[in-house]
């Protein structure tokens, strides 16, 4: 392309703003169109707020478990001797959550603006008519301040994310029947929270509110919570949830939720009814791809409305790329950002590595956390990957014993012949931090021998990662 390349990015979440930074750095003229604020749902309503709330829940869990495990007593409720030593001011917690989200959006806006990117607040869509004679495309922006602006672009990136899926008979009212973007408006802790949906979002909120002090019922349509995760990890979490008093209802599909005074009644498919003070519906999300002129422009969508992309983020329409949750490739902020950067490297003719999902590290922010990287037990079971596996419960780890950690494990997968590490799972407090050495091993094709030979601190939970590698190495050599 001659002259400066014009890039228009629709959507300012991690998929969009990270792409904007790369494109500006590579010398393009970049415009980001966003209707809600930079950082996207990731920063304003989803990832950042939920993890900020969970930070408070984590402290509560530490206090609660400290009483039994570590013998700490702080202002114990002597009348009831419940073991609960601290309480939470949810209004204050939520004000902090919102403050941090807005501040992060502001920081991102500053760094994107400093990079020379133009920001437009409004709803973006592709202009009808496909590519012009110069190969450029039109983008129409319905500005929030009124009016419509047309932009021309040599390449367009669609990074519009998703919104919460609704159950028709359980529509949120923002007060007692809520989706995950609305919980931060609560001033008081729900007494009895019914969480519908036991995927990552449902499990994270169920665990967090239980830790904060709510009585929680988790309604799961599947056999167990977290159906997409490592089954051993999901079993540990479900056991912990139940042990802490959560009512986990498996194979129970919620059909409707309605407000009756200051209560919510949730009716299950089999006719049973459960009652709570609040209900949080977390049953997945819908891509923000409708009404954007995508199919008219030749951009193919899946049946569920996700934009079809290849591993360098190209859609089926020349000059149109897509990144992030709207593609449904892997619903993580880190993957959205990577897809966005890859799109820009490709569009601007820079060296580009296609997206490799087998090195993605992810985490479920429950207590304990569940962190995963690389190939999984399901991949081994269905024959996608030939690997051997070792699982070490943390019960045997000296640091875990000292810290009163009863639940969790380290699991490693390696190739039977070479011993190359291809995946791992850590279930532990702060597993999100512990997964990194396994991530490095997977990314760099390290062998179990190499992982085992690196020093770990004694005593440390990460010692179990080295020990699992050692056991796999011994097994590979034909030992026991
Ligand atoms: C409760 C929850 C917790 C999560 N926690 C984590 C986590 O801990 N770690 C993690 O990696 N991921 C997490 N995720 C997933 C993560 O939030 C998403 O993967 C991430 O937001 C995807 O980024 P994105 O850029 O694709 O879209 P988004 O972040 O959704 O941003 C899209 C932006 O585009 C805007 N937009 C949409 N349509 C238009 C349009 N037509 N014109 C202009 N603007 C438009 C939207 O307003 C929004 O600002 C979580 C998700 C949820 C629901």
PDB file of C-alpha atoms in Angstrom, residues 1-278:
ATOM      1  CA  UNK A   1       0.000   0.000   0.000  1.00  0.00           C
ATOM      2  CA  UNK A   2       1.239   3.498  -0.829  1.00  0.00           C
ATOM      3  CA  UNK A   3       1.410   6.281   1.744  1.00  0.00           C
ATOM      4  CA  UNK A   4       0.094   6.011   5.279  1.00  0.00           C
ATOM      5  CA  UNK A   5      -2.218   3.065   5.877  1.00  0.00           C
ATOM      6  CA  UNK A   6      -5.564   4.005   7.397  1.00  0.00           C
ATOM      7  CA  UNK A   7      -6.847   1.609  10.056  1.00  0.00           C
ATOM      8  CA  UNK A   8     -10.283   1.813  11.643  1.00  0.00           C
ATOM      9  CA  UNK A   9     -10.953  -0.320  14.703  1.00  0.00           C
ATOM     10  CA  UNK A  10     -14.525  -0.843  15.858  1.00  0.00           C
ATOM     11  CA  UNK A  11     -14.501  -1.701  19.569  1.00  0.00           C
ATOM     12  CA  UNK A  12     -12.066  -0.458  22.203  1.00  0.00           C
ATOM     13  CA  UNK A  13     -11.662  -3.529  24.427  1.00  0.00           C
ATOM     14  CA  UNK A  14      -8.380  -5.493  24.677  1.00  0.00           C
ATOM     15  CA  UNK A  15      -8.840  -6.743  21.104  1.00  0.00           C
ATOM     16  CA  UNK A  16      -9.239  -3.192  19.819  1.00  0.00           C
ATOM     17  CA  UNK A  17      -6.995  -0.989  21.951  1.00  0.00           C
ATOM     18  CA  UNK A  18      -3.982  -3.329  21.903  1.00  0.00           C
ATOM     19  CA  UNK A  19      -4.299  -3.462  18.119  1.00  0.00           C
ATOM     20  CA  UNK A  20      -4.473   0.335  17.999  1.00  0.00           C
ATOM     21  CA  UNK A  21      -1.214   0.644  19.945  1.00  0.00           C
ATOM     22  CA  UNK A  22       0.570  -1.784  17.598  1.00  0.00           C
ATOM     23  CA  UNK A  23      -0.812  -0.144  14.453  1.00  0.00           C
ATOM     24  CA  UNK A  24       0.174   3.343  15.653  1.00  0.00           C
ATOM     25  CA  UNK A  25       3.629   2.035  16.516  1.00  0.00           C
ATOM     26  CA  UNK A  26       3.938   0.664  12.974  1.00  0.00           C
ATOM     27  CA  UNK A  27       3.148   4.113  11.546  1.00  0.00           C
ATOM     28  CA  UNK A  28      -0.503   3.697  10.544  1.00  0.00           C
ATOM     29  CA  UNK A  29      -3.170   6.362  10.872  1.00  0.00           C
ATOM     30  CA  UNK A  30      -5.488   4.789  13.434  1.00  0.00           C
ATOM     31  CA  UNK A  31      -9.037   5.558  14.554  1.00  0.00           C
ATOM     32  CA  UNK A  32     -10.793   3.601  17.311  1.00  0.00           C
ATOM     33  CA  UNK A  33     -14.577   3.752  17.446  1.00  0.00           C
ATOM     34  CA  UNK A  34     -16.099   2.706  20.762  1.00  0.00           C
ATOM     35  CA  UNK A  35     -19.516   3.333  22.220  1.00  0.00           C
ATOM     36  CA  UNK A  36     -18.861   2.677  25.930  1.00  0.00           C
ATOM     37  CA  UNK A  37     -15.290   3.615  26.822  1.00  0.00           C
ATOM     38  CA  UNK A  38     -11.786   2.303  26.187  1.00  0.00           C
ATOM     39  CA  UNK A  39     -10.901  -0.946  27.889  1.00  0.00           C
ATOM     40  CA  UNK A  40     -14.235  -2.342  26.725  1.00  0.00           C
ATOM     41  CA  UNK A  41     -16.333  -4.783  28.677  1.00  0.00           C
ATOM     42  CA  UNK A  42     -13.077  -6.345  29.917  1.00  0.00           C
ATOM     43  CA  UNK A  43     -12.232  -3.234  31.925  1.00  0.00           C
ATOM     44  CA  UNK A  44     -15.635  -1.659  32.576  1.00  0.00           C
ATOM     45  CA  UNK A  45     -17.964  -4.558  33.400  1.00  0.00           C
ATOM     46  CA  UNK A  46     -16.369  -8.015  33.146  1.00  0.00           C
ATOM     47  CA  UNK A  47     -12.793  -9.002  33.851  1.00  0.00           C
ATOM     48  CA  UNK A  48     -11.438  -6.084  35.910  1.00  0.00           C
ATOM     49  CA  UNK A  49     -14.515  -5.495  38.115  1.00  0.00           C
ATOM     50  CA  UNK A  50     -14.979  -9.207  38.831  1.00  0.00           C
ATOM     51  CA  UNK A  51     -11.342  -9.666  39.785  1.00  0.00           C
ATOM     52  CA  UNK A  52     -11.459  -6.586  42.015  1.00  0.00           C
ATOM     53  CA  UNK A  53     -14.521  -7.995  43.812  1.00  0.00           C
ATOM     54  CA  UNK A  54     -12.761 -11.355  44.089  1.00  0.00           C
ATOM     55  CA  UNK A  55      -9.746  -9.637  45.695  1.00  0.00           C
ATOM     56  CA  UNK A  56     -12.007  -8.784  48.655  1.00  0.00           C
ATOM     57  CA  UNK A  57     -13.550 -12.274  48.626  1.00  0.00           C
ATOM     58  CA  UNK A  58     -10.047 -13.752  48.752  1.00  0.00           C
ATOM     59  CA  UNK A  59      -9.215 -11.846  51.938  1.00  0.00           C
ATOM     60  CA  UNK A  60     -12.491 -13.029  53.480  1.00  0.00           C
ATOM     61  CA  UNK A  61     -11.652 -16.653  52.652  1.00  0.00           C
ATOM     62  CA  UNK A  62      -8.205 -16.238  54.151  1.00  0.00           C
ATOM     63  CA  UNK A  63      -9.712 -14.917  57.384  1.00  0.00           C
ATOM     64  CA  UNK A  64     -12.381 -17.599  57.507  1.00  0.00           C
ATOM     65  CA  UNK A  65      -9.989 -20.477  56.906  1.00  0.00           C
ATOM     66  CA  UNK A  66      -7.423 -18.947  59.270  1.00  0.00           C
ATOM     67  CA  UNK A  67      -9.689 -19.598  62.250  1.00  0.00           C
ATOM     68  CA  UNK A  68      -9.842 -23.353  61.752  1.00  0.00           C
ATOM     69  CA  UNK A  69      -6.481 -23.976  60.141  1.00  0.00           C
ATOM     70  CA  UNK A  70      -4.138 -21.425  61.666  1.00  0.00           C
ATOM     71  CA  UNK A  71      -5.829 -20.693  64.976  1.00  0.00           C
ATOM     72  CA  UNK A  72      -6.366 -16.962  64.402  1.00  0.00           C
ATOM     73  CA  UNK A  73      -9.194 -15.276  66.318  1.00  0.00           C
ATOM     74  CA  UNK A  74     -10.351 -11.749  65.462  1.00  0.00           C
ATOM     75  CA  UNK A  75     -13.586 -10.442  66.987  1.00  0.00           C
ATOM     76  CA  UNK A  76     -15.168 -13.874  66.966  1.00  0.00           C
ATOM     77  CA  UNK A  77     -18.960 -13.910  67.135  1.00  0.00           C
ATOM     78  CA  UNK A  78     -19.105 -15.557  70.574  1.00  0.00           C
ATOM     79  CA  UNK A  79     -22.904 -15.742  70.694  1.00  0.00           C
ATOM     80  CA  UNK A  80     -23.048 -18.009  67.689  1.00  0.00           C
ATOM     81  CA  UNK A  81     -19.432 -19.163  67.422  1.00  0.00           C
ATOM     82  CA  UNK A  82     -19.853 -19.365  63.666  1.00  0.00           C
ATOM     83  CA  UNK A  83     -16.171 -19.067  62.984  1.00  0.00           C
ATOM     84  CA  UNK A  84     -16.887 -15.978  60.875  1.00  0.00           C
ATOM     85  CA  UNK A  85     -14.411 -13.348  61.983  1.00  0.00           C
ATOM     86  CA  UNK A  86     -14.898 -10.464  59.582  1.00  0.00           C
ATOM     87  CA  UNK A  87     -17.715  -8.866  57.635  1.00  0.00           C
ATOM     88  CA  UNK A  88     -17.935  -6.904  54.419  1.00  0.00           C
ATOM     89  CA  UNK A  89     -19.407  -3.534  53.406  1.00  0.00           C
ATOM     90  CA  UNK A  90     -20.520  -4.379  49.886  1.00  0.00           C
ATOM     91  CA  UNK A  91     -21.409  -0.788  49.013  1.00  0.00           C
ATOM     92  CA  UNK A  92     -17.844   0.248  49.766  1.00  0.00           C
ATOM     93  CA  UNK A  93     -16.414  -2.743  47.908  1.00  0.00           C
ATOM     94  CA  UNK A  94     -18.509  -1.932  44.830  1.00  0.00           C
ATOM     95  CA  UNK A  95     -17.570   1.731  44.892  1.00  0.00           C
ATOM     96  CA  UNK A  96     -13.919   0.645  44.818  1.00  0.00           C
ATOM     97  CA  UNK A  97     -14.643  -1.800  41.996  1.00  0.00           C
ATOM     98  CA  UNK A  98     -16.194   0.941  39.849  1.00  0.00           C
ATOM     99  CA  UNK A  99     -13.507   3.477  40.722  1.00  0.00           C
ATOM    100  CA  UNK A 100     -10.721   1.101  39.660  1.00  0.00           C
ATOM    101  CA  UNK A 101     -12.519   0.218  36.423  1.00  0.00           C
ATOM    102  CA  UNK A 102     -12.997   3.855  35.434  1.00  0.00           C
ATOM    103  CA  UNK A 103      -9.394   4.664  36.385  1.00  0.00           C
ATOM    104  CA  UNK A 104      -8.083   1.827  34.231  1.00  0.00           C
ATOM    105  CA  UNK A 105     -10.222   2.909  31.285  1.00  0.00           C
ATOM    106  CA  UNK A 106      -8.823   6.424  31.755  1.00  0.00           C
ATOM    107  CA  UNK A 107      -5.209   5.108  31.802  1.00  0.00           C
ATOM    108  CA  UNK A 108      -5.820   3.166  28.589  1.00  0.00           C
ATOM    109  CA  UNK A 109      -7.416   6.207  26.945  1.00  0.00           C
ATOM    110  CA  UNK A 110      -4.364   8.268  27.851  1.00  0.00           C
ATOM    111  CA  UNK A 111      -1.838   5.786  26.472  1.00  0.00           C
ATOM    112  CA  UNK A 112      -3.820   5.265  23.264  1.00  0.00           C
ATOM    113  CA  UNK A 113      -4.215   9.025  22.755  1.00  0.00           C
ATOM    114  CA  UNK A 114      -0.509   9.573  23.485  1.00  0.00           C
ATOM    115  CA  UNK A 115       0.270   7.044  20.749  1.00  0.00           C
ATOM    116  CA  UNK A 116      -1.508   9.360  18.281  1.00  0.00           C
ATOM    117  CA  UNK A 117      -4.688   7.314  17.866  1.00  0.00           C
ATOM    118  CA  UNK A 118      -7.939   9.174  17.128  1.00  0.00           C
ATOM    119  CA  UNK A 119     -10.885   8.156  19.321  1.00  0.00           C
ATOM    120  CA  UNK A 120     -14.505   8.430  18.269  1.00  0.00           C
ATOM    121  CA  UNK A 121     -17.332   7.766  20.706  1.00  0.00           C
ATOM    122  CA  UNK A 122     -20.180   6.071  18.888  1.00  0.00           C
ATOM    123  CA  UNK A 123     -21.584   2.966  17.259  1.00  0.00           C
ATOM    124  CA  UNK A 124     -19.570   1.768  14.263  1.00  0.00           C
ATOM    125  CA  UNK A 125     -20.705  -0.354  11.301  1.00  0.00           C
ATOM    126  CA  UNK A 126     -19.442  -1.168   7.843  1.00  0.00           C
ATOM    127  CA  UNK A 127     -20.810   1.085   5.117  1.00  0.00           C
ATOM    128  CA  UNK A 128     -22.790  -0.719   2.416  1.00  0.00           C
ATOM    129  CA  UNK A 129     -21.041  -1.311  -0.877  1.00  0.00           C
ATOM    130  CA  UNK A 130     -17.864  -3.241  -0.068  1.00  0.00           C
ATOM    131  CA  UNK A 131     -14.454  -1.977  -1.163  1.00  0.00           C
ATOM    132  CA  UNK A 132     -14.049   1.214  -3.179  1.00  0.00           C
ATOM    133  CA  UNK A 133     -11.852   1.519  -6.304  1.00  0.00           C
ATOM    134  CA  UNK A 134      -8.802   2.356  -4.160  1.00  0.00           C
ATOM    135  CA  UNK A 135      -9.382  -0.843  -2.147  1.00  0.00           C
ATOM    136  CA  UNK A 136     -10.585   1.085   0.903  1.00  0.00           C
ATOM    137  CA  UNK A 137     -13.734   0.445   2.896  1.00  0.00           C
ATOM    138  CA  UNK A 138     -16.220   2.763   4.488  1.00  0.00           C
ATOM    139  CA  UNK A 139     -17.118   2.747   8.166  1.00  0.00           C
ATOM    140  CA  UNK A 140     -20.135   4.672   9.407  1.00  0.00           C
ATOM    141  CA  UNK A 141     -20.114   5.968  12.947  1.00  0.00           C
ATOM    142  CA  UNK A 142     -23.315   7.005  14.699  1.00  0.00           C
ATOM    143  CA  UNK A 143     -21.761   9.404  17.167  1.00  0.00           C
ATOM    144  CA  UNK A 144     -23.061   9.446  20.748  1.00  0.00           C
ATOM    145  CA  UNK A 145     -23.213  13.237  20.519  1.00  0.00           C
ATOM    146  CA  UNK A 146     -25.443  12.959  17.454  1.00  0.00           C
ATOM    147  CA  UNK A 147     -24.842  12.762  13.736  1.00  0.00           C
ATOM    148  CA  UNK A 148     -23.079  10.202  11.589  1.00  0.00           C
ATOM    149  CA  UNK A 149     -19.482  10.344  10.406  1.00  0.00           C
ATOM    150  CA  UNK A 150     -18.043   8.340   7.515  1.00  0.00           C
ATOM    151  CA  UNK A 151     -14.455   7.117   7.690  1.00  0.00           C
ATOM    152  CA  UNK A 152     -12.382   5.445   4.940  1.00  0.00           C
ATOM    153  CA  UNK A 153      -9.991   2.674   5.898  1.00  0.00           C
ATOM    154  CA  UNK A 154      -7.450   0.439   4.142  1.00  0.00           C
ATOM    155  CA  UNK A 155      -8.139  -2.163   6.822  1.00  0.00           C
ATOM    156  CA  UNK A 156     -10.930  -2.479   9.386  1.00  0.00           C
ATOM    157  CA  UNK A 157     -10.726  -4.452  12.614  1.00  0.00           C
ATOM    158  CA  UNK A 158     -13.960  -5.652  14.205  1.00  0.00           C
ATOM    159  CA  UNK A 159     -13.412  -6.086  17.962  1.00  0.00           C
ATOM    160  CA  UNK A 160     -16.868  -5.538  19.353  1.00  0.00           C
ATOM    161  CA  UNK A 161     -16.964  -8.209  22.078  1.00  0.00           C
ATOM    162  CA  UNK A 162     -20.145  -9.736  23.478  1.00  0.00           C
ATOM    163  CA  UNK A 163     -23.018  -9.013  25.851  1.00  0.00           C
ATOM    164  CA  UNK A 164     -24.644 -11.299  28.460  1.00  0.00           C
ATOM    165  CA  UNK A 165     -27.046 -13.903  27.107  1.00  0.00           C
ATOM    166  CA  UNK A 166     -30.523 -13.612  28.560  1.00  0.00           C
ATOM    167  CA  UNK A 167     -33.047 -16.274  29.538  1.00  0.00           C
ATOM    168  CA  UNK A 168     -36.395 -15.003  28.168  1.00  0.00           C
ATOM    169  CA  UNK A 169     -38.303 -15.846  31.356  1.00  0.00           C
ATOM    170  CA  UNK A 170     -35.597 -14.565  33.668  1.00  0.00           C
ATOM    171  CA  UNK A 171     -34.906 -11.101  32.327  1.00  0.00           C
ATOM    172  CA  UNK A 172     -32.750  -8.959  34.596  1.00  0.00           C
ATOM    173  CA  UNK A 173     -34.418  -6.070  36.437  1.00  0.00           C
ATOM    174  CA  UNK A 174     -31.102  -4.704  37.694  1.00  0.00           C
ATOM    175  CA  UNK A 175     -32.219  -4.973  41.334  1.00  0.00           C
ATOM    176  CA  UNK A 176     -32.818  -8.594  42.272  1.00  0.00           C
ATOM    177  CA  UNK A 177     -32.518 -10.460  39.002  1.00  0.00           C
ATOM    178  CA  UNK A 178     -29.120  -9.490  37.699  1.00  0.00           C
ATOM    179  CA  UNK A 179     -26.586 -10.149  34.996  1.00  0.00           C
ATOM    180  CA  UNK A 180     -22.867  -9.911  35.768  1.00  0.00           C
ATOM    181  CA  UNK A 181     -22.602  -6.288  34.669  1.00  0.00           C
ATOM    182  CA  UNK A 182     -25.246  -5.188  37.205  1.00  0.00           C
ATOM    183  CA  UNK A 183     -23.976  -6.719  40.442  1.00  0.00           C
ATOM    184  CA  UNK A 184     -21.745  -3.728  41.182  1.00  0.00           C
ATOM    185  CA  UNK A 185     -24.806  -1.549  41.815  1.00  0.00           C
ATOM    186  CA  UNK A 186     -25.680  -3.577  44.929  1.00  0.00           C
ATOM    187  CA  UNK A 187     -25.238  -1.693  48.192  1.00  0.00           C
ATOM    188  CA  UNK A 188     -25.916  -4.624  50.438  1.00  0.00           C
ATOM    189  CA  UNK A 189     -24.795  -8.197  50.365  1.00  0.00           C
ATOM    190  CA  UNK A 190     -27.475 -10.541  48.969  1.00  0.00           C
ATOM    191  CA  UNK A 191     -28.701 -12.749  51.792  1.00  0.00           C
ATOM    192  CA  UNK A 192     -29.421 -15.712  49.546  1.00  0.00           C
ATOM    193  CA  UNK A 193     -27.995 -15.563  46.058  1.00  0.00           C
ATOM    194  CA  UNK A 194     -29.084 -18.015  43.379  1.00  0.00           C
ATOM    195  CA  UNK A 195     -26.477 -18.222  40.630  1.00  0.00           C
ATOM    196  CA  UNK A 196     -27.800 -19.697  37.395  1.00  0.00           C
ATOM    197  CA  UNK A 197     -24.974 -21.138  35.272  1.00  0.00           C
ATOM    198  CA  UNK A 198     -21.890 -23.001  36.454  1.00  0.00           C
ATOM    199  CA  UNK A 199     -19.387 -22.031  33.779  1.00  0.00           C
ATOM    200  CA  UNK A 200     -16.383 -19.898  34.702  1.00  0.00           C
ATOM    201  CA  UNK A 201     -18.381 -16.711  35.344  1.00  0.00           C
ATOM    202  CA  UNK A 202     -21.065 -18.459  37.417  1.00  0.00           C
ATOM    203  CA  UNK A 203     -18.495 -20.376  39.465  1.00  0.00           C
ATOM    204  CA  UNK A 204     -16.376 -17.277  40.109  1.00  0.00           C
ATOM    205  CA  UNK A 205     -19.324 -15.214  41.338  1.00  0.00           C
ATOM    206  CA  UNK A 206     -20.814 -18.099  43.359  1.00  0.00           C
ATOM    207  CA  UNK A 207     -17.488 -18.616  45.137  1.00  0.00           C
ATOM    208  CA  UNK A 208     -16.937 -14.894  45.660  1.00  0.00           C
ATOM    209  CA  UNK A 209     -20.368 -14.160  47.157  1.00  0.00           C
ATOM    210  CA  UNK A 210     -20.146 -17.195  49.394  1.00  0.00           C
ATOM    211  CA  UNK A 211     -16.827 -15.899  50.691  1.00  0.00           C
ATOM    212  CA  UNK A 212     -18.333 -12.440  51.186  1.00  0.00           C
ATOM    213  CA  UNK A 213     -21.051 -13.952  53.369  1.00  0.00           C
ATOM    214  CA  UNK A 214     -24.073 -14.713  51.144  1.00  0.00           C
ATOM    215  CA  UNK A 215     -25.833 -18.063  51.244  1.00  0.00           C
ATOM    216  CA  UNK A 216     -25.366 -19.330  47.702  1.00  0.00           C
ATOM    217  CA  UNK A 217     -27.222 -21.826  45.532  1.00  0.00           C
ATOM    218  CA  UNK A 218     -25.479 -22.678  42.266  1.00  0.00           C
ATOM    219  CA  UNK A 219     -27.804 -24.041  39.595  1.00  0.00           C
ATOM    220  CA  UNK A 220     -25.934 -26.110  37.045  1.00  0.00           C
ATOM    221  CA  UNK A 221     -27.526 -27.778  34.048  1.00  0.00           C
ATOM    222  CA  UNK A 222     -24.562 -30.163  33.771  1.00  0.00           C
ATOM    223  CA  UNK A 223     -23.265 -33.092  35.842  1.00  0.00           C
ATOM    224  CA  UNK A 224     -20.671 -30.922  37.518  1.00  0.00           C
ATOM    225  CA  UNK A 225     -19.541 -27.316  37.760  1.00  0.00           C
ATOM    226  CA  UNK A 226     -17.067 -25.954  35.176  1.00  0.00           C
ATOM    227  CA  UNK A 227     -17.901 -28.472  32.431  1.00  0.00           C
ATOM    228  CA  UNK A 228     -15.184 -27.054  30.165  1.00  0.00           C
ATOM    229  CA  UNK A 229     -12.346 -27.430  32.693  1.00  0.00           C
ATOM    230  CA  UNK A 230     -10.111 -30.283  33.814  1.00  0.00           C
ATOM    231  CA  UNK A 231     -12.530 -32.787  35.464  1.00  0.00           C
ATOM    232  CA  UNK A 232     -10.285 -33.393  38.501  1.00  0.00           C
ATOM    233  CA  UNK A 233     -10.002 -29.654  39.043  1.00  0.00           C
ATOM    234  CA  UNK A 234     -13.762 -29.180  38.746  1.00  0.00           C
ATOM    235  CA  UNK A 235     -14.333 -31.990  41.263  1.00  0.00           C
ATOM    236  CA  UNK A 236     -11.995 -30.340  43.793  1.00  0.00           C
ATOM    237  CA  UNK A 237     -13.813 -27.033  43.401  1.00  0.00           C
ATOM    238  CA  UNK A 238     -17.258 -28.555  43.691  1.00  0.00           C
ATOM    239  CA  UNK A 239     -16.195 -30.422  46.858  1.00  0.00           C
ATOM    240  CA  UNK A 240     -14.826 -27.196  48.350  1.00  0.00           C
ATOM    241  CA  UNK A 241     -18.002 -25.301  47.434  1.00  0.00           C
ATOM    242  CA  UNK A 242     -20.181 -27.925  49.110  1.00  0.00           C
ATOM    243  CA  UNK A 243     -17.927 -28.198  52.161  1.00  0.00           C
ATOM    244  CA  UNK A 244     -18.232 -24.451  52.683  1.00  0.00           C
ATOM    245  CA  UNK A 245     -22.007 -24.757  52.611  1.00  0.00           C
ATOM    246  CA  UNK A 246     -22.906 -23.905  49.022  1.00  0.00           C
ATOM    247  CA  UNK A 247     -25.990 -25.617  47.665  1.00  0.00           C
ATOM    248  CA  UNK A 248     -24.743 -26.966  44.322  1.00  0.00           C
ATOM    249  CA  UNK A 249     -27.651 -28.260  42.239  1.00  0.00           C
ATOM    250  CA  UNK A 250     -26.347 -30.392  39.349  1.00  0.00           C
ATOM    251  CA  UNK A 251     -28.378 -31.447  36.312  1.00  0.00           C
ATOM    252  CA  UNK A 252     -30.844 -28.667  37.102  1.00  0.00           C
ATOM    253  CA  UNK A 253     -31.835 -26.267  34.353  1.00  0.00           C
ATOM    254  CA  UNK A 254     -33.397 -22.962  35.397  1.00  0.00           C
ATOM    255  CA  UNK A 255     -36.379 -22.055  33.286  1.00  0.00           C
ATOM    256  CA  UNK A 256     -37.602 -18.830  34.807  1.00  0.00           C
ATOM    257  CA  UNK A 257     -36.937 -16.320  37.549  1.00  0.00           C
ATOM    258  CA  UNK A 258     -39.435 -13.800  38.854  1.00  0.00           C
ATOM    259  CA  UNK A 259     -39.616 -11.277  41.623  1.00  0.00           C
ATOM    260  CA  UNK A 260     -42.121 -11.789  44.384  1.00  0.00           C
ATOM    261  CA  UNK A 261     -41.816  -8.857  46.786  1.00  0.00           C
ATOM    262  CA  UNK A 262     -38.270  -8.829  48.107  1.00  0.00           C
ATOM    263  CA  UNK A 263     -37.672 -12.427  47.022  1.00  0.00           C
ATOM    264  CA  UNK A 264     -36.840 -14.109  43.736  1.00  0.00           C
ATOM    265  CA  UNK A 265     -38.406 -17.413  42.739  1.00  0.00           C
ATOM    266  CA  UNK A 266     -36.474 -19.561  40.306  1.00  0.00           C
ATOM    267  CA  UNK A 267     -38.340 -22.432  38.671  1.00  0.00           C
ATOM    268  CA  UNK A 268     -36.335 -25.369  37.347  1.00  0.00           C
ATOM    269  CA  UNK A 269     -37.207 -27.405  34.270  1.00  0.00           C
ATOM    270  CA  UNK A 270     -38.326 -30.342  36.431  1.00  0.00           C
ATOM    271  CA  UNK A 271     -40.850 -28.115  38.215  1.00  0.00           C
ATOM    272  CA  UNK A 272     -38.914 -27.571  41.453  1.00  0.00           C
ATOM    273  CA  UNK A 273     -38.807 -24.030  42.768  1.00  0.00           C
ATOM    274  CA  UNK A 274     -36.036 -22.354  44.734  1.00  0.00           C
ATOM    275  CA  UNK A 275     -36.243 -19.025  46.499  1.00  0.00           C
ATOM    276  CA  UNK A 276     -33.548 -16.469  47.199  1.00  0.00           C
ATOM    277  CA  UNK A 277     -33.168 -12.766  47.807  1.00  0.00           C
ATOM    278  CA  UNK A 278     -31.313 -12.279  44.497  1.00  0.00           C
TER     279      UNK A 278
END
